[in-house]
XYZ file of C-alpha atoms in Angstrom:
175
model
C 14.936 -3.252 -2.475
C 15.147 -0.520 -0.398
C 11.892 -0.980 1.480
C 12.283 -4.291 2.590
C 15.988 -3.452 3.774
C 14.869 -0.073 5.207
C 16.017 0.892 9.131
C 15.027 -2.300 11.468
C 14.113 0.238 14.206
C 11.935 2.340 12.403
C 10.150 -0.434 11.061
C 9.786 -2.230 14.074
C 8.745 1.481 15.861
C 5.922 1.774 12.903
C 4.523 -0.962 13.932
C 4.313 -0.887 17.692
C 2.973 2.807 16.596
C 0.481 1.173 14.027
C -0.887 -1.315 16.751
C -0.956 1.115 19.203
C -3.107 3.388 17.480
C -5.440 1.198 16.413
C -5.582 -1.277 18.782
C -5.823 1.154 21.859
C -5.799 5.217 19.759
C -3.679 6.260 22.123
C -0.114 6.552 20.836
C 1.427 7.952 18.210
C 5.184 8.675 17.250
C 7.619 10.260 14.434
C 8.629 8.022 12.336
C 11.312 9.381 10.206
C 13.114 10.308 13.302
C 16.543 7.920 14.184
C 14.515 7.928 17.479
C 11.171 6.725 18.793
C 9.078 9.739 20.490
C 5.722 8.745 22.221
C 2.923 11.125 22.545
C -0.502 10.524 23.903
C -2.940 11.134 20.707
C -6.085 9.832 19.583
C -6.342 7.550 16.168
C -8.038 10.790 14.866
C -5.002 12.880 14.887
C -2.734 9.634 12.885
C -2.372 11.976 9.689
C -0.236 11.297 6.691
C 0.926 14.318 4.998
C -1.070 14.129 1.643
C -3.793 11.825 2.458
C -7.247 11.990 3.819
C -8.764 9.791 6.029
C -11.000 8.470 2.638
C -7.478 7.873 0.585
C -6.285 5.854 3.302
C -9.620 3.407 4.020
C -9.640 3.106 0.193
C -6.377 2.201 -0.076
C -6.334 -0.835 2.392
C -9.480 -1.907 1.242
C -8.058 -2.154 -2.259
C -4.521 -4.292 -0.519
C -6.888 -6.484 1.550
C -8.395 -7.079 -1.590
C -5.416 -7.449 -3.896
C -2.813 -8.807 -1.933
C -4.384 -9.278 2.332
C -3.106 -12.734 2.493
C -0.075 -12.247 1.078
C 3.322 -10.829 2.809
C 4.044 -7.455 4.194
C 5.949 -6.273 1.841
C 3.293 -7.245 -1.313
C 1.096 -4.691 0.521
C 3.269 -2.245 1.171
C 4.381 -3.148 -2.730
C 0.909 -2.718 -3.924
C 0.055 0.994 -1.808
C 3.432 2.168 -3.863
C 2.274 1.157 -7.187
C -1.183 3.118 -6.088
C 1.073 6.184 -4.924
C 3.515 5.979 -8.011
C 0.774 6.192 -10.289
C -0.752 8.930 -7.945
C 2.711 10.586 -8.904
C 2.700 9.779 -12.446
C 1.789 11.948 -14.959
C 0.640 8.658 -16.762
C -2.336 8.027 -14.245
C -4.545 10.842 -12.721
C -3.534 12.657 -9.656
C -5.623 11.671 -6.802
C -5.689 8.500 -5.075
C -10.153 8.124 -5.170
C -8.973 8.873 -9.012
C -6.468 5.880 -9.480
C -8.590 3.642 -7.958
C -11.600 4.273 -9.974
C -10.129 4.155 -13.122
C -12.268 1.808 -15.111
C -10.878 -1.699 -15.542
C -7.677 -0.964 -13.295
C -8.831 -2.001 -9.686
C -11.958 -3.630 -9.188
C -11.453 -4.588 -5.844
C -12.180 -0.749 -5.031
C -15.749 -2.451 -4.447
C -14.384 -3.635 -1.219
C -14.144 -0.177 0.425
C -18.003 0.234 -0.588
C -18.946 -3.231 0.491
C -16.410 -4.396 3.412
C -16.564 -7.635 2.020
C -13.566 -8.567 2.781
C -12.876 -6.440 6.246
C -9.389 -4.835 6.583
C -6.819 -6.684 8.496
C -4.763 -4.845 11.142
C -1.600 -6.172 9.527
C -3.071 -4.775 6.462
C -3.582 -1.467 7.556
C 0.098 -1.056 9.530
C 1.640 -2.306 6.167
C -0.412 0.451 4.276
C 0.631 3.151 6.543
C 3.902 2.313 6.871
C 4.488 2.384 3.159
C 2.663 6.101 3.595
C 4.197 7.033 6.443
C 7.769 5.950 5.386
C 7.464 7.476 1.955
C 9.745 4.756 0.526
C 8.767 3.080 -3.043
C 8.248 -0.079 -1.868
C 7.526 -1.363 -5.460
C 10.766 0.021 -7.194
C 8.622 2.552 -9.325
C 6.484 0.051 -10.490
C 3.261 1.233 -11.930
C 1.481 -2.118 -12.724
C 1.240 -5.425 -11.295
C -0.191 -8.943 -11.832
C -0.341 -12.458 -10.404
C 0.261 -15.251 -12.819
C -1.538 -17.460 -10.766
C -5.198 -15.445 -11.045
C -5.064 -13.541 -14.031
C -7.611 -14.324 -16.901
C -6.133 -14.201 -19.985
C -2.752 -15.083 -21.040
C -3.411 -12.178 -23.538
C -3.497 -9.990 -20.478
C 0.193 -11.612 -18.621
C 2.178 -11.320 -22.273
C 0.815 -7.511 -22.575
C 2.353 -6.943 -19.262
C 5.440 -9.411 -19.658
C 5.544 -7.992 -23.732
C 5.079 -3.972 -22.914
C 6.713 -3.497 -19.624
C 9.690 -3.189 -17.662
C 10.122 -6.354 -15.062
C 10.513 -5.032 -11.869
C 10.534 -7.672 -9.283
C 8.563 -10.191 -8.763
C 6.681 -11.100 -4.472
C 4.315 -13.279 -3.251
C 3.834 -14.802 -7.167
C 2.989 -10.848 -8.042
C 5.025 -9.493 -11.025
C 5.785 -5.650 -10.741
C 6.540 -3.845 -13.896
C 6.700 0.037 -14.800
């Protein structure tokens, strides 16, 4: 898995950069660069290359909701499968699109309703898997948790029709 095994120092620099700017908006850095450059900025000017301020509140309001007590890398493994199938000709081609898709994620609600509020570890996992542009999910389109799930109908169409990926957390990844 080449998210979880990705450069130490850029990891560790994303987040020091993610709680920075959202803890105090007053930092931000580069972080595909081998080295860590500060600059004073405001959390208004954190952009992500490809996402609007809306894609990125949706999308960690969908994590928190899927996966926000789970481990770092099941969030940053559940913003990939959102940006894979953002990718995919399989899925439509914005992120406000994935996410509405009927019967795919339902806990879109949560970026309506704040519910469930997003965690600060939530939101540095989410932009880090943005910011980093690695596939944190191993091109994994779909996902499930055993544990939760409804129907065993619903686990043996996923275990029956897809490709096993990897499994985190008790989620099972599949493309």
């Amino acid at each position: 898995m080449q998210c979880l095994k990705s450069n130490l120092k850029k990891a560790a620099a994303s987040v020091v950069m993610c709680l920075a700017v959202f803890m105090t908006s007053a930092v931000s850095l580069n972080v595909s660069a081998d080295t860590v450059t500060y600059f004073s900025s405001s959390a208004d000017d954190f952009y992500i290359d490809g996402y609007s301020d809306e894609d990125i509140e949706m999308l960690c309001a969908v994590v928190e909701r899927e996966v926000g007590g789970l481990s770092t890398a099941s969030k940053q493994a559940v913003t990939s499968v959102i940006v894979n199938r953002v990718n995919s000709p399989l899925f439509p081609d914005t992120v406000y699109d994935v996410l509405h898709q009927p019967n795919q994620f339902k806990t879109i609600q949560n970026y309506y309703t704040n519910e469930r509020p997003v965690q600060v570890s939530t939101r540095i996992a989410v932009l880090y898997a943005l910011k980093s542009g690695l596939d944190c999910a191993d091109g994994s389109l779909y996902f499930y948790a055993p544990k939760v799930i409804d129907s065993v109908d619903k686990s043996n169409w996923f275990e029956s029709n897809l490709e096993f990926t990897m499994e985190i957390d008790g989620q099972r990844y599949f493309k």
